[in-house]
């Protein structure tokens, strides 16, 4: 190890595409100064995940009303040759709601994990959060466009604000671009 790399800070090493120095037992990790917009973004990602899960819990609580509404729609607009079996509809609604709950929980955990890594300055974590936000918006616009799920709308708004905060010019240095050189 040369003398010049031994005195570099972790931020300087990251900007050159190198990992931070390892932390040995008994050593305290260096203090990373997180820009205020990134810190706020972190908590917005956490809150968005909590709101998303809370919305799915609310749907699970209202499962019977939701099932009755679907059965009413089926009775009002019957499909010829396809009788509506209330037991099958209830089973389908139950399965769908639990799958949506699992998806919301997965999103919340991934939001928390990658928001934590982004708060540390990991550029790829910010990219993953961007893809997750785009996916969440597409789910809302393309799949659930008929529903007015307030929890999903609030969660999407929080995600959008958190994403904007992570791309502000004032935080660009917190997410250093790793240069690549070919051999």
CSV table of N, CA, C and O in Angstrom, one decimal, residues 48-143:
chain,number,residue,atom,x,y,z
A,48,UNK,N,-42.7,5.5,3.8
A,48,UNK,CA,-43.5,5.0,2.6
A,48,UNK,C,-43.7,3.5,2.7
A,48,UNK,O,-44.8,3.0,2.4
A,49,UNK,N,-42.7,2.7,3.2
A,49,UNK,CA,-42.9,1.3,3.4
A,49,UNK,C,-43.9,1.0,4.5
A,49,UNK,O,-44.7,0.1,4.3
A,50,UNK,N,-43.9,1.8,5.6
A,50,UNK,CA,-44.8,1.6,6.7
A,50,UNK,C,-46.3,1.9,6.2
A,50,UNK,O,-47.2,1.1,6.4
A,51,UNK,N,-46.4,2.9,5.4
A,51,UNK,CA,-47.7,3.3,4.9
A,51,UNK,C,-48.2,2.2,3.9
A,51,UNK,O,-49.4,1.8,3.9
A,52,UNK,N,-47.3,1.7,3.1
A,52,UNK,CA,-47.7,0.6,2.1
A,52,UNK,C,-48.2,-0.6,2.9
A,52,UNK,O,-49.2,-1.2,2.5
A,53,UNK,N,-47.5,-1.0,3.9
A,53,UNK,CA,-47.9,-2.2,4.7
A,53,UNK,C,-49.2,-1.9,5.4
A,53,UNK,O,-50.1,-2.8,5.5
A,54,UNK,N,-49.3,-0.7,6.0
A,54,UNK,CA,-50.6,-0.4,6.7
A,54,UNK,C,-51.8,-0.4,5.8
A,54,UNK,O,-52.9,-0.8,6.2
A,55,UNK,N,-51.6,0.0,4.5
A,55,UNK,CA,-52.7,-0.1,3.5
A,55,UNK,C,-53.1,-1.5,3.3
A,55,UNK,O,-54.3,-1.8,3.2
A,56,UNK,N,-52.2,-2.4,3.2
A,56,UNK,CA,-52.5,-3.8,3.0
A,56,UNK,C,-53.2,-4.4,4.2
A,56,UNK,O,-54.1,-5.3,4.1
A,57,UNK,N,-52.7,-4.0,5.4
A,57,UNK,CA,-53.4,-4.5,6.6
A,57,UNK,C,-54.8,-4.0,6.6
A,57,UNK,O,-55.8,-4.7,7.0
A,58,UNK,N,-55.1,-2.7,6.2
A,58,UNK,CA,-56.4,-2.2,6.2
A,58,UNK,C,-57.3,-3.0,5.2
A,58,UNK,O,-58.4,-3.3,5.5
A,59,UNK,N,-56.7,-3.4,4.0
A,59,UNK,CA,-57.5,-4.2,3.1
A,59,UNK,C,-57.8,-5.6,3.7
A,59,UNK,O,-58.9,-6.1,3.4
A,60,UNK,N,-56.9,-6.1,4.4
A,60,UNK,CA,-57.1,-7.4,5.0
A,60,UNK,C,-58.2,-7.3,6.1
A,60,UNK,O,-59.1,-8.2,6.2
A,61,UNK,N,-58.3,-6.2,6.8
A,61,UNK,CA,-59.3,-6.0,7.8
A,61,UNK,C,-60.7,-5.9,7.1
A,61,UNK,O,-61.7,-6.4,7.6
A,62,UNK,N,-60.7,-5.2,5.9
A,62,UNK,CA,-61.9,-5.0,5.2
A,62,UNK,C,-62.2,-6.1,4.2
A,62,UNK,O,-63.0,-5.8,3.2
A,63,UNK,N,-61.6,-7.2,4.3
A,63,UNK,CA,-61.7,-8.3,3.3
A,63,UNK,C,-63.2,-8.7,3.1
A,63,UNK,O,-63.6,-8.9,1.9
A,64,UNK,N,-64.0,-8.8,4.1
A,64,UNK,CA,-65.4,-9.3,3.9
A,64,UNK,C,-66.2,-8.2,3.1
A,64,UNK,O,-66.9,-8.6,2.2
A,65,UNK,N,-66.0,-7.0,3.4
A,65,UNK,CA,-66.7,-5.9,2.6
A,65,UNK,C,-66.2,-5.9,1.2
A,65,UNK,O,-67.0,-5.7,0.2
A,66,UNK,N,-65.0,-6.1,1.0
A,66,UNK,CA,-64.4,-6.2,-0.4
A,66,UNK,C,-65.0,-7.4,-1.2
A,66,UNK,O,-65.4,-7.2,-2.3
A,67,UNK,N,-65.0,-8.5,-0.5
A,67,UNK,CA,-65.6,-9.7,-1.2
A,67,UNK,C,-67.1,-9.5,-1.5
A,67,UNK,O,-67.5,-9.9,-2.6
A,68,UNK,N,-67.8,-8.9,-0.6
A,68,UNK,CA,-69.3,-8.6,-0.9
A,68,UNK,C,-69.4,-7.7,-2.1
A,68,UNK,O,-70.3,-7.8,-2.9
A,69,UNK,N,-68.6,-6.7,-2.1
A,69,UNK,CA,-68.6,-5.7,-3.3
A,69,UNK,C,-68.3,-6.4,-4.6
A,69,UNK,O,-69.0,-6.1,-5.6
A,70,UNK,N,-67.4,-7.3,-4.6
A,70,UNK,CA,-67.0,-8.0,-5.8
A,70,UNK,C,-68.2,-8.9,-6.2
A,70,UNK,O,-68.6,-9.0,-7.4
A,71,UNK,N,-68.8,-9.6,-5.2
A,71,UNK,CA,-69.9,-10.5,-5.5
A,71,UNK,C,-71.1,-9.7,-6.1
A,71,UNK,O,-71.8,-10.2,-7.0
A,72,UNK,N,-71.3,-8.5,-5.5
A,72,UNK,CA,-72.4,-7.7,-6.0
A,72,UNK,C,-72.2,-7.3,-7.4
A,72,UNK,O,-73.1,-7.3,-8.3
A,73,UNK,N,-70.9,-6.9,-7.8
A,73,UNK,CA,-70.6,-6.6,-9.2
A,73,UNK,C,-70.8,-7.8,-10.1
A,73,UNK,O,-71.3,-7.6,-11.2
A,74,UNK,N,-70.5,-9.0,-9.6
A,74,UNK,CA,-70.6,-10.2,-10.5
A,74,UNK,C,-72.1,-10.4,-10.7
A,74,UNK,O,-72.5,-10.8,-11.8
A,75,UNK,N,-72.9,-10.3,-9.6
A,75,UNK,CA,-74.4,-10.5,-9.8
A,75,UNK,C,-75.0,-9.5,-10.7
A,75,UNK,O,-76.0,-9.8,-11.4
A,76,UNK,N,-74.6,-8.2,-10.7
A,76,UNK,CA,-75.1,-7.2,-11.5
A,76,UNK,C,-74.7,-7.3,-13.0
A,76,UNK,O,-75.5,-7.0,-13.9
A,77,UNK,N,-73.5,-7.8,-13.2
A,77,UNK,CA,-73.0,-8.0,-14.5
A,77,UNK,C,-72.6,-9.4,-14.7
A,77,UNK,O,-71.4,-9.7,-14.9
A,78,UNK,N,-73.5,-10.4,-14.8
A,78,UNK,CA,-73.1,-11.8,-14.9
A,78,UNK,C,-72.5,-12.1,-16.3
A,78,UNK,O,-72.8,-11.5,-17.3
A,79,UNK,N,-71.6,-13.0,-16.3
A,79,UNK,CA,-70.9,-13.5,-17.5
A,79,UNK,C,-71.6,-14.8,-17.9
A,79,UNK,O,-71.7,-15.7,-17.1
A,80,UNK,N,-72.2,-14.8,-19.1
A,80,UNK,CA,-72.9,-16.0,-19.5
A,80,UNK,C,-72.1,-17.3,-19.5
A,80,UNK,O,-70.9,-17.3,-19.9
A,81,UNK,N,-72.6,-18.3,-18.9
A,81,UNK,CA,-71.9,-19.6,-18.8
A,81,UNK,C,-70.9,-19.7,-17.7
A,81,UNK,O,-70.2,-20.7,-17.5
A,82,UNK,N,-70.7,-18.6,-16.9
A,82,UNK,CA,-69.8,-18.6,-15.8
A,82,UNK,C,-70.5,-18.2,-14.5
A,82,UNK,O,-70.5,-17.0,-14.2
A,83,UNK,N,-71.1,-19.1,-13.8
A,83,UNK,CA,-71.8,-18.8,-12.6
A,83,UNK,C,-70.8,-18.3,-11.5
A,83,UNK,O,-69.6,-18.8,-11.5
A,84,UNK,N,-71.2,-17.4,-10.7
A,84,UNK,CA,-70.3,-16.9,-9.6
A,84,UNK,C,-70.5,-17.8,-8.4
A,84,UNK,O,-71.5,-17.8,-7.8
A,85,UNK,N,-69.4,-18.4,-8.0
A,85,UNK,CA,-69.4,-19.2,-6.8
A,85,UNK,C,-68.8,-18.3,-5.6
A,85,UNK,O,-67.7,-18.0,-5.7
A,86,UNK,N,-69.7,-18.0,-4.7
A,86,UNK,CA,-69.2,-17.1,-3.6
A,86,UNK,C,-68.0,-17.7,-2.8
A,86,UNK,O,-67.1,-16.9,-2.4
A,87,UNK,N,-67.9,-19.0,-2.7
A,87,UNK,CA,-66.7,-19.6,-2.0
A,87,UNK,C,-65.5,-19.3,-2.8
A,87,UNK,O,-64.4,-19.0,-2.2
A,88,UNK,N,-65.5,-19.5,-4.1
A,88,UNK,CA,-64.4,-19.3,-4.9
A,88,UNK,C,-63.9,-17.8,-5.0
A,88,UNK,O,-62.8,-17.5,-5.0
A,89,UNK,N,-64.9,-17.0,-5.0
A,89,UNK,CA,-64.6,-15.5,-5.0
A,89,UNK,C,-64.0,-15.1,-3.7
A,89,UNK,O,-62.9,-14.4,-3.7
A,90,UNK,N,-64.5,-15.6,-2.6
A,90,UNK,CA,-63.9,-15.3,-1.3
A,90,UNK,C,-62.5,-15.9,-1.2
A,90,UNK,O,-61.6,-15.2,-0.7
A,91,UNK,N,-62.3,-17.1,-1.7
A,91,UNK,CA,-60.9,-17.7,-1.7
A,91,UNK,C,-60.0,-16.8,-2.5
A,91,UNK,O,-58.8,-16.6,-2.2
A,92,UNK,N,-60.4,-16.4,-3.7
A,92,UNK,CA,-59.6,-15.6,-4.6
A,92,UNK,C,-59.2,-14.3,-4.0
A,92,UNK,O,-58.1,-13.8,-4.1
A,93,UNK,N,-60.2,-13.6,-3.4
A,93,UNK,CA,-60.0,-12.3,-2.8
A,93,UNK,C,-59.0,-12.5,-1.6
A,93,UNK,O,-58.0,-11.7,-1.5
A,94,UNK,N,-59.1,-13.6,-0.8
A,94,UNK,CA,-58.2,-13.8,0.3
A,94,UNK,C,-56.8,-14.1,-0.2
A,94,UNK,O,-55.9,-13.5,0.3
A,95,UNK,N,-56.7,-14.9,-1.2
A,95,UNK,CA,-55.3,-15.1,-1.8
A,95,UNK,C,-54.7,-13.9,-2.3
A,95,UNK,O,-53.5,-13.6,-2.1
A,96,UNK,N,-55.5,-13.1,-3.1
A,96,UNK,CA,-54.9,-11.9,-3.6
A,96,UNK,C,-54.5,-10.9,-2.6
A,96,UNK,O,-53.4,-10.3,-2.7
A,97,UNK,N,-55.3,-10.7,-1.5
A,97,UNK,CA,-54.9,-9.8,-0.5
A,97,UNK,C,-53.7,-10.2,0.3
A,97,UNK,O,-52.8,-9.4,0.6
A,98,UNK,N,-53.5,-11.5,0.5
A,98,UNK,CA,-52.3,-12.0,1.2
A,98,UNK,C,-51.1,-11.9,0.3
A,98,UNK,O,-50.0,-11.6,0.8
A,99,UNK,N,-51.3,-12.1,-1.0
A,99,UNK,CA,-50.2,-11.9,-1.9
A,99,UNK,C,-49.8,-10.4,-2.0
A,99,UNK,O,-48.6,-10.0,-2.0
A,100,UNK,N,-50.7,-9.5,-2.0
A,100,UNK,CA,-50.4,-8.1,-2.0
A,100,UNK,C,-49.8,-7.7,-0.7
A,100,UNK,O,-48.9,-6.8,-0.7
A,101,UNK,N,-50.2,-8.3,0.4
A,101,UNK,CA,-49.5,-8.0,1.7
A,101,UNK,C,-48.1,-8.4,1.7
A,101,UNK,O,-47.2,-7.7,2.1
A,102,UNK,N,-47.8,-9.6,1.2
A,102,UNK,CA,-46.5,-10.1,1.0
A,102,UNK,C,-45.6,-9.2,0.1
A,102,UNK,O,-44.5,-8.9,0.5
A,103,UNK,N,-46.2,-8.7,-0.9
A,103,UNK,CA,-45.5,-7.8,-1.8
A,103,UNK,C,-45.2,-6.5,-1.1
A,103,UNK,O,-44.1,-5.9,-1.3
A,104,UNK,N,-46.2,-5.9,-0.4
A,104,UNK,CA,-46.0,-4.7,0.3
A,104,UNK,C,-44.9,-4.8,1.4
A,104,UNK,O,-44.1,-3.9,1.6
A,105,UNK,N,-44.9,-5.9,2.1
A,105,UNK,CA,-43.9,-6.2,3.1
A,105,UNK,C,-42.5,-6.3,2.5
A,105,UNK,O,-41.5,-5.8,3.0
A,106,UNK,N,-42.4,-7.0,1.3
A,106,UNK,CA,-41.2,-7.1,0.6
A,106,UNK,C,-40.7,-5.7,0.2
A,106,UNK,O,-39.5,-5.4,0.3
A,107,UNK,N,-41.6,-4.9,-0.4
A,107,UNK,CA,-41.2,-3.5,-0.8
A,107,UNK,C,-40.7,-2.7,0.4
A,107,UNK,O,-39.7,-2.0,0.3
A,108,UNK,N,-41.4,-2.8,1.5
A,108,UNK,CA,-41.0,-2.1,2.7
A,108,UNK,C,-39.6,-2.5,3.2
A,108,UNK,O,-38.8,-1.6,3.5
A,109,UNK,N,-39.3,-3.8,3.2
A,109,UNK,CA,-38.0,-4.2,3.6
A,109,UNK,C,-36.9,-3.8,2.7
A,109,UNK,O,-35.9,-3.3,3.1
A,110,UNK,N,-37.2,-3.9,1.4
A,110,UNK,CA,-36.2,-3.5,0.4
A,110,UNK,C,-36.0,-2.0,0.4
A,110,UNK,O,-34.9,-1.5,0.3
A,111,UNK,N,-37.1,-1.2,0.6
A,111,UNK,CA,-37.0,0.2,0.7
A,111,UNK,C,-36.1,0.6,1.9
A,111,UNK,O,-35.2,1.4,1.8
A,112,UNK,N,-36.3,-0.1,3.0
A,112,UNK,CA,-35.5,0.2,4.2
A,112,UNK,C,-34.0,-0.2,4.0
A,112,UNK,O,-33.1,0.6,4.3
A,113,UNK,N,-33.8,-1.3,3.4
A,113,UNK,CA,-32.4,-1.8,3.2
A,113,UNK,C,-31.6,-0.9,2.3
A,113,UNK,O,-30.5,-0.4,2.6
A,114,UNK,N,-32.2,-0.6,1.1
A,114,UNK,CA,-31.5,0.2,0.1
A,114,UNK,C,-31.5,1.7,0.5
A,114,UNK,O,-30.6,2.4,0.2
A,115,UNK,N,-32.5,2.2,1.3
A,115,UNK,CA,-32.4,3.5,1.8
A,115,UNK,C,-31.3,3.7,2.8
A,115,UNK,O,-30.6,4.7,2.8
A,116,UNK,N,-31.1,2.6,3.6
A,116,UNK,CA,-29.9,2.6,4.5
A,116,UNK,C,-28.6,2.7,3.8
A,116,UNK,O,-27.7,3.5,4.1
A,117,UNK,N,-28.5,1.9,2.7
A,117,UNK,CA,-27.3,1.8,2.0
A,117,UNK,C,-27.1,3.2,1.2
A,117,UNK,O,-25.9,3.6,1.1
A,118,UNK,N,-28.1,3.7,0.7
A,118,UNK,CA,-28.0,5.0,0.0
A,118,UNK,C,-27.6,6.1,1.0
A,118,UNK,O,-26.9,7.0,0.7
A,119,UNK,N,-28.1,6.0,2.2
A,119,UNK,CA,-27.7,7.0,3.3
A,119,UNK,C,-26.2,6.9,3.5
A,119,UNK,O,-25.6,7.9,3.8
A,120,UNK,N,-25.6,5.7,3.3
A,120,UNK,CA,-24.2,5.6,3.5
A,120,UNK,C,-23.4,6.1,2.3
A,120,UNK,O,-22.2,6.1,2.3
A,121,UNK,N,-24.1,6.4,1.2
A,121,UNK,CA,-23.5,6.9,0.0
A,121,UNK,C,-23.3,5.9,-1.1
A,121,UNK,O,-22.5,6.2,-2.1
A,122,UNK,N,-24.0,4.8,-1.1
A,122,UNK,CA,-23.9,3.8,-2.1
A,122,UNK,C,-24.7,4.2,-3.3
A,122,UNK,O,-26.0,4.2,-3.2
A,123,UNK,N,-24.1,4.5,-4.4
A,123,UNK,CA,-24.8,5.0,-5.6
A,123,UNK,C,-25.7,3.9,-6.2
A,123,UNK,O,-26.8,4.2,-6.6
A,124,UNK,N,-25.3,2.7,-6.2
A,124,UNK,CA,-26.1,1.6,-6.7
A,124,UNK,C,-27.4,1.4,-5.9
A,124,UNK,O,-28.4,1.0,-6.5
A,125,UNK,N,-27.4,1.7,-4.6
A,125,UNK,CA,-28.6,1.6,-3.8
A,125,UNK,C,-29.6,2.7,-4.2
A,125,UNK,O,-30.8,2.4,-4.3
A,126,UNK,N,-29.1,3.9,-4.6
A,126,UNK,CA,-30.0,4.9,-5.1
A,126,UNK,C,-30.6,4.5,-6.4
A,126,UNK,O,-31.8,4.7,-6.6
A,127,UNK,N,-29.8,3.8,-7.2
A,127,UNK,CA,-30.4,3.3,-8.5
A,127,UNK,C,-31.5,2.2,-8.3
A,127,UNK,O,-32.5,2.3,-8.9
A,128,UNK,N,-31.2,1.3,-7.3
A,128,UNK,CA,-32.2,0.3,-7.0
A,128,UNK,C,-33.5,1.0,-6.5
A,128,UNK,O,-34.6,0.5,-6.8
A,129,UNK,N,-33.4,2.0,-5.6
A,129,UNK,CA,-34.5,2.7,-5.1
A,129,UNK,C,-35.3,3.4,-6.3
A,129,UNK,O,-36.5,3.4,-6.3
A,130,UNK,N,-34.6,3.9,-7.2
A,130,UNK,CA,-35.2,4.5,-8.4
A,130,UNK,C,-36.0,3.5,-9.2
A,130,UNK,O,-37.2,3.8,-9.5
A,131,UNK,N,-35.5,2.3,-9.4
A,131,UNK,CA,-36.2,1.3,-10.1
A,131,UNK,C,-37.4,0.8,-9.3
A,131,UNK,O,-38.5,0.6,-9.9
A,132,UNK,N,-37.3,0.7,-8.0
A,132,UNK,CA,-38.4,0.3,-7.1
A,132,UNK,C,-39.5,1.4,-7.2
A,132,UNK,O,-40.7,1.1,-7.2
A,133,UNK,N,-39.1,2.7,-7.2
A,133,UNK,CA,-40.1,3.7,-7.3
A,133,UNK,C,-40.9,3.7,-8.6
A,133,UNK,O,-42.1,3.9,-8.6
A,134,UNK,N,-40.1,3.5,-9.7
A,134,UNK,CA,-40.8,3.4,-11.0
A,134,UNK,C,-41.7,2.2,-11.0
A,134,UNK,O,-42.9,2.3,-11.5
A,135,UNK,N,-41.3,1.1,-10.5
A,135,UNK,CA,-42.2,-0.1,-10.4
A,135,UNK,C,-43.4,0.2,-9.6
A,135,UNK,O,-44.5,-0.2,-10.0
A,136,UNK,N,-43.3,0.9,-8.5
A,136,UNK,CA,-44.5,1.2,-7.6
A,136,UNK,C,-45.4,2.1,-8.4
A,136,UNK,O,-46.6,1.9,-8.4
A,137,UNK,N,-44.9,3.1,-9.1
A,137,UNK,CA,-45.8,4.0,-9.9
A,137,UNK,C,-46.5,3.2,-11.0
A,137,UNK,O,-47.7,3.4,-11.3
A,138,UNK,N,-45.7,2.3,-11.7
A,138,UNK,CA,-46.3,1.6,-12.8
A,138,UNK,C,-47.4,0.6,-12.2
A,138,UNK,O,-48.5,0.5,-12.9
A,139,UNK,N,-47.2,0.0,-11.1
A,139,UNK,CA,-48.3,-0.8,-10.5
A,139,UNK,C,-49.5,0.0,-10.2
A,139,UNK,O,-50.6,-0.4,-10.5
A,140,UNK,N,-49.3,1.2,-9.7
A,140,UNK,CA,-50.4,2.1,-9.3
A,140,UNK,C,-51.2,2.5,-10.6
A,140,UNK,O,-52.4,2.5,-10.6
A,141,UNK,N,-50.4,2.9,-11.6
A,141,UNK,CA,-51.1,3.5,-12.8
A,141,UNK,C,-51.7,2.4,-13.7
A,141,UNK,O,-52.7,2.6,-14.3
A,142,UNK,N,-51.0,1.3,-13.9
A,142,UNK,CA,-51.4,0.3,-14.9
A,142,UNK,C,-52.3,-0.8,-14.3
A,142,UNK,O,-53.2,-1.3,-14.9
A,143,UNK,N,-52.0,-1.3,-13.1
A,143,UNK,CA,-52.7,-2.4,-12.5
A,143,UNK,C,-53.8,-2.0,-11.6
A,143,UNK,O,-54.9,-2.5,-11.7
